[in-house]
């Protein structure tokens, strides 16, 4: 089992950058694929990015490709999401998620998730 805690999000102007972190408990962190999802008010939760167990494979939603970057440090049990050139449409609650299987792009494929952190991008 793994517990996930996201770092505090924040308010940033359009075009700015923000880095989210996800700290995981448990000694088997490297056994999980980790992802990020987000949910904006009135919208469905959507896939943002995911990374494989060793970090060698990543996947991004088309809407963030080229702007966001996911990485992990298995020695520190952390995953980071670097978000650059933020847009107002990136405003959402961001969730860190984990699965013991191969990562997918639907929330139901993940077994664990954090409480979420608010990211607000002003225009």
Short mmCIF file of N, CA and C in Angstrom, two decimals:
data_model
loop_
_atom_site.label_atom_id
_atom_site.label_comp_id
_atom_site.label_asym_id
_atom_site.label_seq_id
_atom_site.Cartn_x
_atom_site.Cartn_y
_atom_site.Cartn_z
N UNK A 1 0.84 -1.19 0.00
CA UNK A 1 0.00 0.00 0.00
C UNK A 1 0.88 1.24 0.00
N UNK A 2 0.39 2.31 -0.56
CA UNK A 2 1.15 3.55 -0.62
C UNK A 2 0.22 4.72 -0.33
N UNK A 3 0.74 5.67 0.41
CA UNK A 3 0.01 6.91 0.68
C UNK A 3 0.69 8.05 -0.04
N UNK A 4 -0.10 8.91 -0.62
CA UNK A 4 0.41 9.99 -1.46
C UNK A 4 0.00 11.35 -0.89
N UNK A 5 0.95 12.26 -0.86
CA UNK A 5 0.68 13.61 -0.36
C UNK A 5 1.26 14.61 -1.36
N UNK A 6 0.39 15.42 -1.92
CA UNK A 6 0.83 16.44 -2.87
C UNK A 6 1.34 17.68 -2.13
N UNK A 7 2.28 18.36 -2.76
CA UNK A 7 2.74 19.63 -2.22
C UNK A 7 1.68 20.69 -2.46
N UNK A 8 1.84 21.80 -1.78
CA UNK A 8 0.88 22.88 -1.95
C UNK A 8 0.97 23.45 -3.36
N UNK A 9 -0.17 23.69 -3.95
CA UNK A 9 -0.21 24.30 -5.27
C UNK A 9 -0.01 25.80 -5.14
N UNK A 10 -0.76 26.56 -5.89
CA UNK A 10 -0.63 27.99 -5.76
C UNK A 10 -1.30 28.75 -6.87
N UNK A 11 -1.12 30.06 -6.79
CA UNK A 11 -1.67 30.98 -7.77
C UNK A 11 -0.52 31.52 -8.61
N UNK A 12 -0.66 31.44 -9.91
CA UNK A 12 0.41 31.88 -10.79
C UNK A 12 -0.21 32.58 -12.00
N UNK A 13 0.51 33.52 -12.54
CA UNK A 13 0.01 34.22 -13.73
C UNK A 13 0.23 33.36 -14.97
N UNK A 14 -0.60 33.60 -15.94
CA UNK A 14 -0.45 32.90 -17.22
C UNK A 14 0.96 33.11 -17.76
N UNK A 15 1.52 32.03 -18.26
CA UNK A 15 2.89 32.08 -18.76
C UNK A 15 3.92 31.71 -17.71
N UNK A 16 3.50 31.63 -16.49
CA UNK A 16 4.41 31.31 -15.40
C UNK A 16 4.62 29.82 -15.23
N UNK A 17 5.37 29.47 -14.21
CA UNK A 17 5.71 28.07 -13.94
C UNK A 17 5.40 27.71 -12.50
N UNK A 18 5.18 26.43 -12.30
CA UNK A 18 4.91 25.91 -10.97
C UNK A 18 5.37 24.46 -10.95
N UNK A 19 5.90 24.04 -9.82
CA UNK A 19 6.35 22.65 -9.69
C UNK A 19 5.58 21.99 -8.56
N UNK A 20 4.89 20.92 -8.88
CA UNK A 20 4.19 20.13 -7.88
C UNK A 20 5.02 18.90 -7.52
N UNK A 21 4.95 18.53 -6.26
CA UNK A 21 5.62 17.31 -5.82
C UNK A 21 4.62 16.38 -5.17
N UNK A 22 4.93 15.12 -5.22
CA UNK A 22 4.09 14.10 -4.59
C UNK A 22 5.02 13.22 -3.77
N UNK A 23 4.80 13.20 -2.47
CA UNK A 23 5.61 12.38 -1.58
C UNK A 23 4.84 11.11 -1.25
N UNK A 24 5.51 9.99 -1.35
CA UNK A 24 4.86 8.70 -1.11
C UNK A 24 5.46 7.98 0.08
N UNK A 25 4.61 7.33 0.83
CA UNK A 25 5.08 6.51 1.94
C UNK A 25 5.21 5.07 1.44
N UNK A 26 5.86 4.26 2.21
CA UNK A 26 5.98 2.86 1.82
C UNK A 26 7.33 2.55 1.21
N UNK A 27 7.79 1.34 1.44
CA UNK A 27 9.10 0.95 0.96
C UNK A 27 9.07 0.44 -0.46
N UNK A 28 7.88 0.27 -1.05
CA UNK A 28 7.79 -0.29 -2.39
C UNK A 28 7.40 0.75 -3.42
N UNK A 29 7.78 1.98 -3.18
CA UNK A 29 7.41 3.07 -4.08
C UNK A 29 7.82 2.77 -5.51
N UNK A 30 8.99 2.19 -5.69
CA UNK A 30 9.48 1.91 -7.03
C UNK A 30 8.65 0.84 -7.75
N UNK A 31 7.76 0.20 -7.04
CA UNK A 31 6.89 -0.80 -7.65
C UNK A 31 5.62 -0.23 -8.23
N UNK A 32 5.46 1.09 -8.18
CA UNK A 32 4.25 1.74 -8.66
C UNK A 32 4.52 2.70 -9.80
N UNK A 33 3.64 2.65 -10.77
CA UNK A 33 3.60 3.72 -11.77
C UNK A 33 2.84 4.88 -11.13
N UNK A 34 3.28 6.08 -11.39
CA UNK A 34 2.69 7.26 -10.77
C UNK A 34 2.15 8.19 -11.86
N UNK A 35 1.02 8.78 -11.55
CA UNK A 35 0.43 9.70 -12.52
C UNK A 35 -0.11 10.95 -11.85
N UNK A 36 -0.50 11.89 -12.67
CA UNK A 36 -1.18 13.10 -12.23
C UNK A 36 -2.47 13.24 -13.03
N UNK A 37 -3.53 13.55 -12.31
CA UNK A 37 -4.81 13.90 -12.91
C UNK A 37 -5.20 15.27 -12.42
N UNK A 38 -6.15 15.88 -13.08
CA UNK A 38 -6.66 17.16 -12.61
C UNK A 38 -8.15 17.25 -12.86
N UNK A 39 -8.78 18.09 -12.05
CA UNK A 39 -10.22 18.30 -12.20
C UNK A 39 -10.54 19.76 -12.01
N UNK A 40 -11.09 20.35 -13.04
CA UNK A 40 -11.52 21.74 -12.99
C UNK A 40 -12.99 21.78 -12.58
N UNK A 41 -13.44 22.89 -12.03
CA UNK A 41 -14.84 23.00 -11.61
C UNK A 41 -15.81 22.69 -12.74
N UNK A 42 -16.74 21.80 -12.48
CA UNK A 42 -17.74 21.47 -13.47
C UNK A 42 -17.27 20.56 -14.58
N UNK A 43 -16.05 20.07 -14.47
CA UNK A 43 -15.51 19.21 -15.53
C UNK A 43 -15.13 17.84 -14.97
N UNK A 44 -14.98 16.90 -15.89
CA UNK A 44 -14.54 15.57 -15.51
C UNK A 44 -13.06 15.58 -15.13
N UNK A 45 -12.68 14.63 -14.29
CA UNK A 45 -11.27 14.48 -13.96
C UNK A 45 -10.54 14.00 -15.21
N UNK A 46 -9.40 14.59 -15.49
CA UNK A 46 -8.69 14.23 -16.71
C UNK A 46 -7.23 13.89 -16.44
N UNK A 47 -6.73 13.00 -17.27
CA UNK A 47 -5.34 12.58 -17.20
C UNK A 47 -4.42 13.73 -17.59
N UNK A 48 -3.30 13.84 -16.87
CA UNK A 48 -2.32 14.87 -17.17
C UNK A 48 -1.00 14.23 -17.63
N UNK A 49 -0.46 13.37 -16.79
CA UNK A 49 0.84 12.77 -17.10
C UNK A 49 1.03 11.53 -16.24
N UNK A 50 1.94 10.65 -16.68
CA UNK A 50 2.26 9.46 -15.91
C UNK A 50 3.69 9.05 -16.20
N UNK A 51 4.25 8.28 -15.26
CA UNK A 51 5.63 7.85 -15.39
C UNK A 51 5.74 6.41 -14.91
N UNK A 52 6.58 5.65 -15.58
CA UNK A 52 6.75 4.24 -15.26
C UNK A 52 7.56 4.06 -13.97
N UNK A 53 7.67 2.82 -13.53
CA UNK A 53 8.30 2.52 -12.24
C UNK A 53 9.74 3.01 -12.15
N UNK A 54 10.50 2.80 -13.18
CA UNK A 54 11.91 3.22 -13.16
C UNK A 54 12.09 4.62 -13.74
N UNK A 55 11.03 5.18 -14.26
CA UNK A 55 11.10 6.53 -14.81
C UNK A 55 11.50 6.60 -16.27
N UNK A 56 11.64 5.46 -16.91
CA UNK A 56 12.11 5.48 -18.28
C UNK A 56 11.06 5.77 -19.32
N UNK A 57 9.80 5.66 -18.92
CA UNK A 57 8.70 5.91 -19.86
C UNK A 57 7.74 6.91 -19.26
N UNK A 58 7.36 7.89 -20.04
CA UNK A 58 6.40 8.89 -19.60
C UNK A 58 5.32 9.05 -20.66
N UNK A 59 4.21 9.61 -20.23
CA UNK A 59 3.11 9.86 -21.14
C UNK A 59 2.42 11.14 -20.71
N UNK A 60 1.97 11.92 -21.67
CA UNK A 60 1.34 13.20 -21.38
C UNK A 60 0.04 13.36 -22.16
N UNK A 61 -0.86 14.10 -21.57
CA UNK A 61 -2.05 14.51 -22.30
C UNK A 61 -1.63 15.50 -23.38
N UNK A 62 -2.33 15.50 -24.47
CA UNK A 62 -1.98 16.40 -25.57
C UNK A 62 -2.02 17.86 -25.12
N UNK A 63 -2.91 18.17 -24.20
CA UNK A 63 -3.09 19.55 -23.76
C UNK A 63 -1.89 20.09 -22.97
N UNK A 64 -1.04 19.20 -22.46
CA UNK A 64 0.10 19.67 -21.66
C UNK A 64 1.44 19.29 -22.28
N UNK A 65 1.40 18.53 -23.35
CA UNK A 65 2.64 18.06 -23.97
C UNK A 65 3.50 19.24 -24.39
N UNK A 66 4.78 19.19 -24.05
CA UNK A 66 5.69 20.27 -24.37
C UNK A 66 5.74 21.35 -23.31
N UNK A 67 4.80 21.33 -22.37
CA UNK A 67 4.77 22.34 -21.31
C UNK A 67 5.01 21.73 -19.94
N UNK A 68 4.52 20.52 -19.74
CA UNK A 68 4.67 19.84 -18.45
C UNK A 68 5.70 18.73 -18.56
N UNK A 69 6.34 18.44 -17.44
CA UNK A 69 7.32 17.36 -17.41
C UNK A 69 7.21 16.61 -16.08
N UNK A 70 7.08 15.30 -16.17
CA UNK A 70 6.98 14.48 -14.97
C UNK A 70 8.29 13.75 -14.76
N UNK A 71 8.70 13.64 -13.51
CA UNK A 71 9.93 12.93 -13.17
C UNK A 71 9.76 12.29 -11.80
N UNK A 72 10.66 11.37 -11.47
CA UNK A 72 10.58 10.71 -10.17
C UNK A 72 11.96 10.44 -9.63
N UNK A 73 12.02 10.37 -8.30
CA UNK A 73 13.24 10.02 -7.59
C UNK A 73 12.88 8.89 -6.64
N UNK A 74 13.17 7.68 -7.04
CA UNK A 74 12.78 6.53 -6.23
C UNK A 74 13.53 6.46 -4.90
N UNK A 75 14.71 7.04 -4.85
CA UNK A 75 15.47 7.05 -3.60
C UNK A 75 14.81 7.95 -2.57
N UNK A 76 14.09 8.97 -3.04
CA UNK A 76 13.42 9.91 -2.14
C UNK A 76 11.91 9.70 -2.10
N UNK A 77 11.42 8.70 -2.82
CA UNK A 77 9.98 8.42 -2.86
C UNK A 77 9.17 9.64 -3.28
N UNK A 78 9.62 10.31 -4.29
CA UNK A 78 8.92 11.50 -4.75
C UNK A 78 8.74 11.51 -6.27
N UNK A 79 7.67 12.13 -6.68
CA UNK A 79 7.40 12.40 -8.08
C UNK A 79 7.13 13.89 -8.23
N UNK A 80 7.64 14.46 -9.28
CA UNK A 80 7.44 15.89 -9.51
C UNK A 80 6.75 16.14 -10.85
N UNK A 81 6.00 17.21 -10.88
CA UNK A 81 5.37 17.65 -12.12
C UNK A 81 5.76 19.11 -12.33
N UNK A 82 6.65 19.33 -13.27
CA UNK A 82 7.08 20.69 -13.60
C UNK A 82 6.13 21.24 -14.66
N UNK A 83 5.50 22.37 -14.34
CA UNK A 83 4.51 22.94 -15.23
C UNK A 83 5.00 24.31 -15.70
N UNK A 84 5.23 24.42 -16.98
CA UNK A 84 5.71 25.67 -17.57
C UNK A 84 4.67 26.25 -18.51
N UNK A 85 4.82 27.53 -18.80
CA UNK A 85 3.91 28.22 -19.72
C UNK A 85 2.45 27.92 -19.36
N UNK A 86 2.14 28.11 -18.11
CA UNK A 86 0.80 27.78 -17.63
C UNK A 86 -0.26 28.67 -18.27
N UNK A 87 -1.42 28.07 -18.46
CA UNK A 87 -2.55 28.76 -19.08
C UNK A 87 -3.73 28.76 -18.11
N UNK A 88 -4.63 29.70 -18.26
CA UNK A 88 -5.81 29.71 -17.37
C UNK A 88 -6.57 28.38 -17.39
N UNK A 89 -6.57 27.71 -18.51
CA UNK A 89 -7.28 26.42 -18.60
C UNK A 89 -6.57 25.29 -17.84
N UNK A 90 -5.39 25.57 -17.30
CA UNK A 90 -4.71 24.60 -16.45
C UNK A 90 -5.21 24.68 -15.01
N UNK A 91 -6.03 25.66 -14.72
CA UNK A 91 -6.59 25.81 -13.38
C UNK A 91 -7.42 24.59 -13.02
N UNK A 92 -7.07 23.96 -11.90
CA UNK A 92 -7.75 22.74 -11.49
C UNK A 92 -7.17 22.26 -10.16
N UNK A 93 -7.82 21.26 -9.59
CA UNK A 93 -7.23 20.52 -8.48
C UNK A 93 -6.43 19.38 -9.09
N UNK A 94 -5.18 19.28 -8.70
CA UNK A 94 -4.29 18.26 -9.24
C UNK A 94 -4.12 17.12 -8.24
N UNK A 95 -4.24 15.90 -8.74
CA UNK A 95 -4.15 14.71 -7.90
C UNK A 95 -2.98 13.83 -8.33
N UNK A 96 -2.23 13.38 -7.35
CA UNK A 96 -1.19 12.39 -7.59
C UNK A 96 -1.82 11.01 -7.40
N UNK A 97 -1.52 10.09 -8.32
CA UNK A 97 -2.14 8.76 -8.27
C UNK A 97 -1.08 7.69 -8.48
N UNK A 98 -1.39 6.47 -8.04
CA UNK A 98 -0.43 5.37 -8.16
C UNK A 98 -1.15 4.08 -8.51
N UNK A 99 -0.46 3.25 -9.28
CA UNK A 99 -0.98 1.94 -9.62
C UNK A 99 0.16 0.93 -9.63
N UNK A 100 -0.17 -0.28 -9.21
CA UNK A 100 0.81 -1.35 -9.25
C UNK A 100 0.87 -2.00 -10.62
N UNK A 101 -0.03 -1.62 -11.49
CA UNK A 101 -0.05 -2.15 -12.86
C UNK A 101 0.61 -1.13 -13.78
N UNK A 102 0.58 -1.36 -15.06
CA UNK A 102 1.10 -0.38 -16.00
C UNK A 102 0.17 0.82 -16.04
N UNK A 103 0.73 2.00 -16.22
CA UNK A 103 -0.10 3.19 -16.13
C UNK A 103 -1.05 3.34 -17.31
N UNK A 104 -2.21 3.90 -17.00
CA UNK A 104 -3.20 4.17 -18.03
C UNK A 104 -3.60 5.63 -17.98
N UNK A 105 -4.63 5.97 -18.71
CA UNK A 105 -5.07 7.36 -18.77
C UNK A 105 -6.44 7.58 -18.18
N UNK A 106 -6.98 6.56 -17.53
CA UNK A 106 -8.26 6.74 -16.85
C UNK A 106 -8.05 6.60 -15.35
N UNK A 107 -8.77 7.41 -14.58
CA UNK A 107 -8.60 7.45 -13.14
C UNK A 107 -8.88 6.10 -12.50
N UNK A 108 -9.82 5.36 -13.06
CA UNK A 108 -10.22 4.06 -12.49
C UNK A 108 -9.09 3.04 -12.53
N UNK A 109 -8.07 3.28 -13.34
CA UNK A 109 -6.95 2.34 -13.45
C UNK A 109 -5.95 2.50 -12.30
N UNK A 110 -6.15 3.49 -11.48
CA UNK A 110 -5.23 3.75 -10.39
C UNK A 110 -5.84 3.33 -9.06
N UNK A 111 -4.98 2.85 -8.17
CA UNK A 111 -5.44 2.29 -6.90
C UNK A 111 -5.35 3.26 -5.74
N UNK A 112 -4.46 4.22 -5.84
CA UNK A 112 -4.23 5.14 -4.73
C UNK A 112 -4.17 6.57 -5.27
N UNK A 113 -4.60 7.51 -4.45
CA UNK A 113 -4.55 8.91 -4.84
C UNK A 113 -4.44 9.79 -3.62
N UNK A 114 -3.90 10.98 -3.83
CA UNK A 114 -3.76 11.94 -2.75
C UNK A 114 -5.00 12.80 -2.59
N UNK A 115 -4.89 13.78 -1.72
CA UNK A 115 -6.03 14.65 -1.42
C UNK A 115 -6.23 15.73 -2.48
N UNK A 116 -5.23 15.96 -3.25
CA UNK A 116 -5.34 16.98 -4.29
C UNK A 116 -4.78 18.31 -3.83
N UNK A 117 -4.36 19.11 -4.79
CA UNK A 117 -3.83 20.43 -4.51
C UNK A 117 -4.30 21.39 -5.58
N UNK A 118 -4.67 22.60 -5.16
CA UNK A 118 -5.26 23.57 -6.08
C UNK A 118 -4.18 24.35 -6.82
N UNK A 119 -4.34 24.41 -8.12
CA UNK A 119 -3.49 25.25 -8.96
C UNK A 119 -4.41 26.23 -9.68
N UNK A 120 -4.12 27.51 -9.53
CA UNK A 120 -4.93 28.54 -10.17
C UNK A 120 -4.03 29.39 -11.05
N UNK A 121 -4.41 29.53 -12.29
CA UNK A 121 -3.65 30.33 -13.24
C UNK A 121 -4.50 31.52 -13.65
N UNK A 122 -4.00 32.71 -13.36
CA UNK A 122 -4.75 33.91 -13.69
C UNK A 122 -4.33 34.44 -15.06
N UNK A 123 -5.29 35.06 -15.73
CA UNK A 123 -5.01 35.58 -17.07
C UNK A 123 -4.51 37.01 -17.02
#
